[in-house]
Coordinates of C-alpha atoms in Angstrom, one line a residue:
X4 CA 182.8 59.3 68.5
X5 CA 180.9 57.5 65.8
X6 CA 183.5 54.8 65.5
X7 CA 183.4 54.3 69.3
X8 CA 179.6 54.0 69.3
X9 CA 179.8 51.6 66.3
X10 CA 182.4 49.4 68.1
X11 CA 180.3 49.4 71.2
X12 CA 177.2 48.3 69.3
X13 CA 179.1 45.5 67.5
X14 CA 180.5 44.3 70.7
X15 CA 177.0 44.3 72.3
X16 CA 175.6 42.4 69.3
X17 CA 178.3 39.8 69.5
X18 CA 177.7 39.5 73.3
X19 CA 173.9 39.1 72.7
X20 CA 174.5 36.5 69.9
X21 CA 176.9 34.6 72.1
X22 CA 174.4 34.6 74.9
X23 CA 171.6 33.5 72.6
X24 CA 173.7 30.6 71.2
X25 CA 174.6 29.5 74.8
X26 CA 170.9 29.6 75.9
X27 CA 169.7 27.7 72.8
X28 CA 172.5 25.2 73.3
X29 CA 171.6 24.8 77.0
X30 CA 167.9 24.3 76.1
X31 CA 168.9 21.7 73.4
X32 CA 171.0 19.8 76.0
X33 CA 168.1 19.8 78.5
X34 CA 165.8 18.5 75.8
X35 CA 168.2 15.7 74.9
X36 CA 168.7 14.8 78.6
X37 CA 165.0 14.6 79.1
X38 CA 164.6 12.4 76.0
X39 CA 167.4 10.1 77.2
X40 CA 165.7 9.9 80.6
X41 CA 162.4 9.0 79.0
X42 CA 163.9 6.4 76.7
X43 CA 166.0 4.9 79.6
X44 CA 163.0 4.7 81.9
X45 CA 160.9 3.1 79.2
X46 CA 163.5 0.3 78.8
X47 CA 164.2 -0.2 82.5
X48 CA 162.7 -3.8 82.4
X49 CA 165.0 -4.9 79.5
X50 CA 168.5 -5.9 80.5
X51 CA 171.2 -5.4 77.9
X52 CA 174.9 -5.2 77.2
X53 CA 177.0 -2.6 79.1
X54 CA 177.0 0.9 77.6
X55 CA 179.7 3.5 77.3
X56 CA 178.6 6.8 78.9
X57 CA 179.4 8.7 75.7
X58 CA 179.3 6.3 72.8
X59 CA 176.6 3.9 74.0
X60 CA 177.0 0.8 71.9
X61 CA 178.2 2.8 68.8
X62 CA 181.8 1.7 69.0
X63 CA 180.9 -2.0 69.1
X64 CA 178.4 -1.8 66.2
X65 CA 180.8 0.2 64.1
X66 CA 183.4 -2.6 64.2
X67 CA 183.7 -5.3 61.5
X68 CA 181.3 -8.1 62.3
X69 CA 178.8 -5.8 64.1
X70 CA 175.9 -7.9 62.7
X71 CA 177.1 -11.0 64.3
X72 CA 177.8 -9.1 67.5
X73 CA 174.1 -8.3 67.7
X74 CA 173.3 -12.0 67.2
X75 CA 175.6 -12.8 70.1
X76 CA 173.6 -10.3 72.3
X77 CA 170.4 -11.9 71.1
X78 CA 171.6 -15.2 72.5
X79 CA 172.3 -13.5 75.9
X80 CA 169.1 -11.5 76.1
X81 CA 165.7 -13.1 75.3
X82 CA 163.4 -11.2 73.0
X83 CA 165.1 -7.8 73.1
X84 CA 167.7 -5.5 74.6
X85 CA 168.4 -1.7 74.7
X86 CA 170.6 -0.4 71.9
X87 CA 172.2 3.0 72.4
X88 CA 173.8 5.1 69.6
X89 CA 175.7 7.8 71.5
X90 CA 174.5 9.2 74.8
X91 CA 171.0 10.3 73.8
X92 CA 169.5 8.0 71.2
X93 CA 168.2 4.6 72.5
X94 CA 166.2 1.9 70.8
X95 CA 164.7 -1.3 72.1
X96 CA 166.4 -3.8 69.7
X97 CA 163.9 -6.7 69.0
X98 CA 164.6 -10.0 67.2
X99 CA 161.7 -12.3 68.3
X100 CA 158.6 -13.0 66.2
X101 CA 155.9 -12.2 68.8
X102 CA 157.8 -8.9 69.6
X103 CA 157.9 -8.1 65.9
X104 CA 154.2 -8.8 65.5
X105 CA 153.3 -6.6 68.5
X106 CA 154.9 -3.6 66.7
X107 CA 154.9 -4.3 63.0
X108 CA 151.3 -5.5 62.7
X109 CA 150.2 -1.9 63.7
X110 CA 151.8 0.4 61.2
X111 CA 153.6 2.8 63.6
X112 CA 155.6 5.5 61.8
X113 CA 159.3 5.3 60.9
X114 CA 161.6 6.6 63.7
X115 CA 162.2 10.2 62.7
X116 CA 165.6 10.2 64.6
X117 CA 166.9 7.9 61.8
X118 CA 164.7 8.4 58.8
X119 CA 164.9 12.2 58.8
X120 CA 168.4 11.7 57.7
X121 CA 166.9 10.5 54.3
X122 CA 165.0 13.8 53.7
X123 CA 167.8 15.6 52.0
X124 CA 168.2 12.7 49.6
X125 CA 164.8 11.2 48.9
X126 CA 162.5 13.8 50.3
X127 CA 159.1 12.9 51.8
X128 CA 158.4 9.8 49.7
X129 CA 156.6 6.5 50.8
X130 CA 159.7 5.4 52.8
X131 CA 159.4 8.2 55.4
X132 CA 155.8 9.5 55.1
X133 CA 153.3 8.7 57.8
X134 CA 149.6 9.2 58.5
X135 CA 147.0 10.2 55.8
X136 CA 149.6 11.3 53.3
X137 CA 151.4 8.0 53.5
X138 CA 148.1 6.2 52.9
X139 CA 147.3 8.5 50.0
X140 CA 150.7 7.9 48.3
X141 CA 150.6 4.1 48.9
X142 CA 147.1 4.0 47.2
X143 CA 148.4 6.1 44.3
X144 CA 151.5 3.9 43.8
X145 CA 149.8 0.5 44.1
X146 CA 148.6 0.3 40.5
X147 CA 152.3 0.4 39.4
X148 CA 152.7 -3.1 41.0
X149 CA 149.6 -4.7 39.5
X150 CA 149.9 -8.2 38.1
X151 CA 149.4 -7.0 34.5
X152 CA 152.2 -4.5 34.9
X153 CA 154.7 -7.0 36.5
X154 CA 153.9 -9.6 33.9
X155 CA 155.4 -7.5 31.1
X156 CA 158.7 -7.0 33.0
X157 CA 160.0 -10.6 32.5
X158 CA 161.4 -9.8 29.1
X159 CA 163.1 -6.6 30.4
X160 CA 164.7 -8.5 33.2
X161 CA 165.9 -11.1 30.7
X162 CA 167.5 -8.5 28.3
X163 CA 169.3 -6.7 31.1
X164 CA 170.6 -9.9 32.6
X165 CA 171.9 -11.2 29.2
X166 CA 173.9 -8.0 28.8
X167 CA 175.5 -8.6 32.2
X168 CA 176.2 -12.3 31.5
X169 CA 177.8 -11.5 28.1
X170 CA 180.3 -9.3 30.0
X171 CA 180.8 -12.1 32.5
X172 CA 181.7 -14.5 29.6
X173 CA 184.7 -12.3 28.9
X174 CA 185.7 -12.1 32.6
X175 CA 185.3 -15.9 33.1
X176 CA 187.9 -16.5 30.3
X177 CA 190.5 -14.9 32.5
X178 CA 190.0 -17.8 34.9
X179 CA 190.2 -15.5 37.9
X180 CA 187.6 -14.5 40.5
X181 CA 186.1 -11.1 40.3
X182 CA 183.7 -8.9 42.4
X183 CA 180.1 -9.4 41.0
X184 CA 178.4 -6.8 43.2
X185 CA 178.9 -3.7 41.0
X186 CA 178.0 -5.6 37.8
X187 CA 174.7 -6.8 39.4
X188 CA 174.1 -3.2 40.6
X189 CA 174.4 -1.8 37.1
X190 CA 172.1 -4.6 35.7
X191 CA 169.5 -3.9 38.4
X192 CA 169.6 -0.2 37.6
X193 CA 169.3 -0.9 33.9
X194 CA 166.2 -3.1 34.5
X195 CA 164.7 -0.4 36.7
X196 CA 165.2 2.3 34.1
X197 CA 163.7 0.3 31.4
X198 CA 160.7 -1.2 33.0
X199 CA 159.6 1.5 35.4
X200 CA 160.8 4.7 33.7
X201 CA 160.3 3.9 30.1
X202 CA 164.0 4.1 29.2
X203 CA 163.6 1.9 26.1
X204 CA 166.2 -0.6 24.9
X205 CA 169.3 1.6 25.2
X206 CA 171.7 0.6 27.9
X207 CA 173.0 2.7 30.8
X208 CA 174.8 5.9 29.9
X209 CA 177.4 8.0 31.8
X210 CA 174.6 9.8 33.7
X211 CA 173.1 6.5 34.9
X212 CA 176.6 5.3 36.0
X213 CA 177.1 8.6 37.9
X214 CA 173.8 8.0 39.6
X215 CA 174.8 4.5 40.6
X216 CA 178.1 5.8 42.1
X217 CA 176.2 8.6 43.9
X218 CA 173.8 6.0 45.5
X219 CA 176.8 3.9 46.7
X220 CA 178.2 7.0 48.3
X221 CA 174.9 8.0 49.9
X222 CA 174.2 4.5 51.5
X223 CA 177.7 4.5 52.9
X224 CA 177.5 8.0 54.3
X225 CA 173.9 7.4 55.7
X226 CA 175.1 4.3 57.6
X227 CA 178.1 6.2 59.0
X228 CA 175.8 9.0 60.1
X229 CA 173.3 6.7 61.8
X230 CA 176.1 5.0 63.8
X231 CA 178.0 8.2 64.6
X232 CA 176.1 10.2 67.2
X233 CA 178.2 13.3 66.7
X234 CA 176.7 13.5 63.1
X235 CA 173.1 13.4 64.3
X236 CA 172.9 17.2 64.5
X237 CA 172.2 18.7 61.1
X238 CA 174.2 21.9 61.7
X239 CA 177.3 20.0 62.8
X240 CA 177.0 17.4 60.0
X241 CA 176.7 19.9 57.1
X242 CA 180.0 21.5 58.3
X243 CA 182.0 18.2 58.1
X244 CA 183.7 16.7 55.0
X245 CA 181.2 13.8 55.3
X246 CA 178.3 16.2 55.3
X247 CA 179.5 18.1 52.3
X248 CA 180.2 14.9 50.4
X249 CA 176.7 13.7 51.2
X250 CA 175.2 17.0 49.7
X251 CA 177.3 16.6 46.6
X252 CA 176.0 13.0 46.1
X253 CA 172.5 14.1 46.8
X254 CA 172.8 16.7 44.0
X255 CA 174.1 14.1 41.6
X256 CA 171.1 11.8 42.4
X257 CA 168.7 14.7 42.1
X258 CA 170.1 15.8 38.8
X259 CA 169.6 12.2 37.4
X260 CA 166.0 12.0 38.7
X261 CA 165.1 15.5 37.5
X262 CA 166.4 14.6 34.0
X263 CA 164.3 11.4 33.9
X264 CA 161.1 13.4 34.9
X265 CA 161.9 16.3 32.5
X266 CA 162.4 13.9 29.6
X267 CA 159.1 12.1 30.3
X268 CA 157.1 15.3 30.7
X269 CA 158.6 16.6 27.4
X270 CA 157.6 13.4 25.7
X271 CA 154.1 13.7 26.9
X272 CA 153.8 17.1 25.2
X273 CA 154.3 15.3 21.9
X274 CA 151.0 14.0 20.5
X275 CA 152.5 11.0 18.8
X276 CA 154.4 10.0 21.9
X277 CA 151.3 10.5 24.1
X278 CA 149.3 8.3 21.7
X279 CA 152.1 5.6 21.8
X280 CA 152.1 5.6 25.7
X281 CA 148.3 5.4 25.8
X282 CA 148.3 2.4 23.4
X283 CA 150.8 0.5 25.4
X284 CA 149.6 -2.6 27.2
X285 CA 150.6 -1.1 30.6
X286 CA 151.7 2.2 32.0
X287 CA 155.1 2.3 33.7
X288 CA 155.8 3.6 37.2
X289 CA 156.5 7.2 36.0
X290 CA 153.4 7.3 33.8
X291 CA 151.3 6.3 36.8
X292 CA 152.8 9.0 39.0
X293 CA 152.4 11.7 36.4
X294 CA 148.7 10.7 35.9
X295 CA 147.9 10.0 39.5
X296 CA 145.0 11.9 41.1
X297 CA 143.5 11.7 44.6
X298 CA 139.8 11.7 45.4
X299 CA 139.7 15.4 44.9
X300 CA 141.4 15.3 41.5
X301 CA 144.7 16.8 42.9
X302 CA 147.9 15.6 41.3
X303 CA 151.2 14.9 43.1
X304 CA 153.2 18.1 43.5
X305 CA 156.6 18.4 41.8
X306 CA 158.3 17.8 45.2
X307 CA 156.1 14.7 45.9
X308 CA 156.8 13.4 42.4
X309 CA 160.5 13.7 42.8
X310 CA 160.4 12.2 46.3
X311 CA 158.6 9.1 45.0
X312 CA 160.9 8.7 42.0
X313 CA 164.0 9.1 44.2
X314 CA 162.6 6.6 46.7
X315 CA 161.9 4.0 44.1
X316 CA 165.1 4.6 42.2
X317 CA 167.0 3.8 45.4
X318 CA 164.8 1.0 46.8
X319 CA 164.1 -0.5 43.4
X320 CA 167.7 -1.4 42.6
X321 CA 169.9 -1.4 45.7
X322 CA 168.0 -4.0 47.7
X323 CA 167.7 -6.3 44.6
X324 CA 171.4 -5.9 44.0
X325 CA 172.1 -7.1 47.5
X326 CA 169.7 -10.0 47.3
X327 CA 171.0 -11.3 43.9
X328 CA 174.7 -11.0 44.9
X329 CA 174.3 -12.8 48.2
X330 CA 172.2 -15.5 46.6
X331 CA 174.9 -16.2 44.0
X332 CA 177.4 -16.3 46.9
X333 CA 175.2 -19.0 48.6
X334 CA 175.1 -21.0 45.4
X335 CA 178.9 -20.9 45.2
X336 CA 179.1 -21.9 48.9
X337 CA 176.6 -24.8 48.5
X338 CA 177.2 -26.4 45.1
X339 CA 174.7 -29.2 45.8
X340 CA 171.9 -26.6 46.0
X341 CA 173.3 -24.8 43.0
X342 CA 173.2 -28.0 40.9
X343 CA 169.6 -28.8 42.0
X344 CA 168.4 -25.2 41.1
X345 CA 170.1 -25.5 37.7
X346 CA 168.4 -28.8 37.0
X347 CA 165.0 -27.4 37.9
X348 CA 165.5 -24.3 35.7
X349 CA 166.6 -26.5 32.7
X350 CA 163.6 -28.7 33.1
X351 CA 161.2 -25.7 33.1
X352 CA 162.9 -24.1 30.1
X353 CA 163.1 -27.2 28.0
X354 CA 164.3 -26.3 24.5
X355 CA 163.1 -22.7 24.8
X356 CA 165.6 -19.9 25.1
X357 CA 163.6 -17.4 27.2
X358 CA 161.4 -17.5 30.3
X359 CA 157.7 -16.7 30.3
X360 CA 155.5 -15.3 33.2
X361 CA 154.0 -18.7 33.9
X362 CA 157.5 -20.2 34.4
X363 CA 158.1 -18.2 37.5
X364 CA 155.6 -20.0 39.7
X365 CA 157.2 -23.4 38.7
X366 CA 160.6 -22.4 40.2
X367 CA 159.8 -24.0 43.5
X368 CA 163.3 -25.1 44.6
X369 CA 164.9 -22.0 43.3
X370 CA 162.4 -19.9 45.2
X371 CA 163.1 -21.8 48.5
X372 CA 166.8 -21.2 47.9
X373 CA 166.2 -17.4 47.3
X374 CA 164.2 -17.2 50.6
X375 CA 166.9 -19.1 52.5
X376 CA 169.5 -16.7 51.2
X377 CA 167.2 -13.8 52.3
X378 CA 167.0 -15.4 55.7
X379 CA 170.8 -15.6 56.1
X380 CA 171.6 -12.4 54.2
X381 CA 168.5 -10.1 54.4
X382 CA 169.0 -7.2 51.9
X383 CA 167.8 -4.7 54.6
X384 CA 169.2 -6.0 57.9
X385 CA 167.6 -3.4 60.3
X386 CA 164.6 -1.1 60.3
X387 CA 163.3 1.4 62.9
X388 CA 159.9 2.5 64.3
X389 CA 158.6 5.0 66.8
X390 CA 155.6 3.9 68.8
X391 CA 152.5 6.1 68.3
X392 CA 150.8 4.4 71.2
X393 CA 151.9 2.0 74.0
X394 CA 152.6 -1.6 73.2
X395 CA 152.3 -4.7 75.4
X396 CA 154.5 -7.6 74.7
X397 CA 153.8 -11.3 75.0
X398 CA 156.0 -11.7 78.1
X399 CA 154.1 -9.0 80.0
X400 CA 156.7 -6.2 79.5
X401 CA 155.6 -3.0 77.8
X402 CA 156.8 0.2 76.3
X403 CA 155.0 3.6 76.3
X404 CA 154.2 5.8 73.3
X405 CA 157.2 7.7 71.9
X406 CA 159.6 4.8 72.5
X407 CA 161.9 3.8 69.7
X408 CA 162.1 0.3 68.2
X409 CA 164.9 -1.3 66.2
X410 CA 163.8 -4.5 64.4
X411 CA 167.0 -6.4 63.8
X412 CA 166.0 -8.6 60.9
X413 CA 169.4 -10.1 60.6
X414 CA 169.3 -11.3 64.2
X415 CA 165.6 -12.4 63.9
X416 CA 166.5 -14.6 61.0
X417 CA 169.3 -16.2 63.0
X418 CA 167.3 -16.6 66.2
X419 CA 168.0 -20.2 67.3
X420 CA 164.7 -20.3 69.2
X421 CA 162.9 -19.9 65.9
X422 CA 165.3 -21.4 63.4
X423 CA 167.0 -24.7 64.4
X424 CA 170.7 -24.7 63.4
X425 CA 170.3 -21.1 62.1
X426 CA 173.7 -21.0 60.4
X427 CA 172.9 -24.0 58.2
X428 CA 171.7 -23.2 54.7
X429 CA 168.5 -25.3 54.4
X430 CA 166.0 -24.4 51.6
X431 CA 163.5 -26.9 52.9
X432 CA 162.7 -24.5 55.8
X433 CA 160.5 -22.8 53.1
X434 CA 158.6 -25.9 52.0
X435 CA 154.8 -25.2 52.3
X436 CA 154.6 -27.6 55.3
X437 CA 157.3 -25.9 57.2
X438 CA 156.1 -22.4 56.4
X439 CA 152.6 -23.3 57.7
X440 CA 154.0 -24.4 61.0
X441 CA 156.2 -21.3 61.5
X442 CA 155.3 -17.9 63.1
X443 CA 154.2 -15.5 60.4
X444 CA 156.6 -12.8 61.7
X445 CA 159.7 -15.1 61.9
X446 CA 160.7 -14.2 58.3
X447 CA 160.6 -10.5 57.4
X448 CA 163.0 -9.7 54.5
X449 CA 160.4 -7.2 53.1
X450 CA 159.3 -6.0 56.6
X451 CA 155.6 -6.9 57.4
X452 CA 152.3 -5.5 58.3
X453 CA 150.7 -2.4 56.6
X454 CA 154.0 -0.8 56.0
X455 CA 155.6 -3.7 54.2
X456 CA 157.6 -3.2 51.0
X457 CA 155.2 -2.2 48.2
X458 CA 157.7 -3.6 45.6
X459 CA 158.3 -7.0 47.1
X460 CA 156.6 -8.9 44.2
X461 CA 158.6 -6.9 41.7
X462 CA 161.8 -7.8 43.6
X463 CA 161.0 -11.5 43.8
X464 CA 160.1 -11.8 40.1
X465 CA 163.4 -10.1 39.2
X466 CA 165.3 -12.3 41.6
X467 CA 163.9 -15.4 40.0
X468 CA 164.5 -14.4 36.4
X469 CA 168.1 -13.1 37.0
X470 CA 169.3 -15.9 39.2
X471 CA 167.8 -18.6 36.9
X472 CA 169.6 -17.1 33.9
X473 CA 172.8 -16.8 35.8
X474 CA 172.7 -20.5 36.8
X475 CA 171.9 -21.5 33.2
X476 CA 175.0 -19.7 31.9
X477 CA 177.6 -20.2 34.6
X478 CA 178.8 -22.5 37.4
X479 CA 179.7 -20.4 40.5
X480 CA 182.5 -21.2 42.9
X481 CA 184.1 -19.4 45.9
X482 CA 187.4 -17.7 46.0
X483 CA 188.7 -19.0 49.3
X484 CA 191.3 -16.1 49.5
X485 CA 188.6 -13.4 49.2
X486 CA 185.6 -14.4 51.3
X487 CA 183.1 -11.6 51.8
X488 CA 182.9 -9.6 55.0
X489 CA 179.4 -8.6 55.8
X490 CA 178.7 -4.9 56.3
X491 CA 175.4 -3.1 56.9
X492 CA 175.2 0.0 54.6
X493 CA 171.5 0.6 54.7
X494 CA 171.5 -2.6 52.7
X495 CA 173.7 -5.6 53.3
X496 CA 176.9 -5.3 51.4
X497 CA 180.4 -6.9 51.7
X498 CA 183.3 -4.7 52.9
X499 CA 185.6 -6.3 50.3
X500 CA 183.1 -7.2 47.6
X501 CA 181.7 -10.6 46.7
X502 CA 184.4 -12.4 44.7
X503 CA 183.4 -15.5 42.8
X504 CA 184.9 -17.7 40.1
X505 CA 182.7 -18.4 37.1
X506 CA 182.9 -21.3 34.7
X507 CA 180.9 -20.8 31.5
X508 CA 178.4 -23.6 30.7
X509 CA 178.1 -22.5 27.0
X510 CA 179.2 -25.0 24.4
X511 CA 182.4 -23.9 22.7
X512 CA 183.3 -21.5 25.5
X513 CA 186.7 -23.1 25.9
X514 CA 186.1 -23.7 29.6

């Protein structure tokens, strides 16, 4: 009798659970259909490429060469077009300066449908925050990028770069091309650890290398998730092999960050170490975070602290890695510009063996070449926003609040209506005269408006020091058998690496 009642109660429970799951699933489907209807109605006045009923444009943008596919669409559809990832998520994809200004001059929040995927990894840091908390964190972090702080980093960039170049001397002797991307990545991480987290003069250890590998995994998995609509649901994603791999990589990244924070907090308990930090000419990024207080004297919580460290650890080295690697590829592709940059750097340096802060502003031609490489190969090729209020565009069309925007920086930078002969590498586009005549939102490698990249001056300074030292030490040439294949992976990477041939310019190198 008892067993019969028990079996009945279990069967009823299973029935109720099944019914509840079906009801919740139905309500979720209704919500997604209503969202699709709202987004589709909002973009009615914008023609675009045909969509698949289930995949949207996901299949096309997942293919090799997806970046250039969007450029092709940009030639067909003026200003903007709808871009659907799966059946329910639709963005207005924009690539025209006035359209970019209409949205990015306002400070609308990041699109939660994309940036919420970051939360498991970097938490609620500056990248994904919005509203008063974003403003509070931005204000607290700004002193970490002050002129006096950045000035002291030139020597750190130099030391980390020399360590990489010494390794390249050995590789260059083999007289074969090799992939520079990973080496640049380790160098950028080494610089970041030293100048923003007080790592000192020691080079990267096993833990740091594991962190670099974890970030590579995470960027790949994030891009796959964004482009695969079936992974947009958290419950489904965490059950997949990709989702479990993502969680493992998150744990590896968090372990690294937690260790960095623990070591600094422990050091601050030591009076001698505390006195040493206070007597330094500047506080590093982590010092500033640990000592930061808002108007009410409240410190960052442990969760906020880790989120900002995780955010800066990712953004501070991955985007720079992309920028430096593609710049060196451009120098190999255009040897006449490589030669001119090298001449300028030699003239600035004279008979000195290291750069000083005042040298950076003198690197005019090198800076123009860096910006032109950013135009053709932007480190972050695409960013997303969600409108907090309606927007009216220059051609009379509009979008209501709640609409999703994709700014395709890669397509904007190759928009032939803005950039004559957009595929041609021409550094003089960034002469002061040409910049003054151009739309201020035509060139956005660091985004623009109030939510622009807080670390852009840090990145530019590092780019100048690293690339100048590379050009002084080596001559770069292409490997015609292994040309890079562009691939968006949050940042712009190459599917097959960036393989270059290096010839040492040192006397007695045997080259």
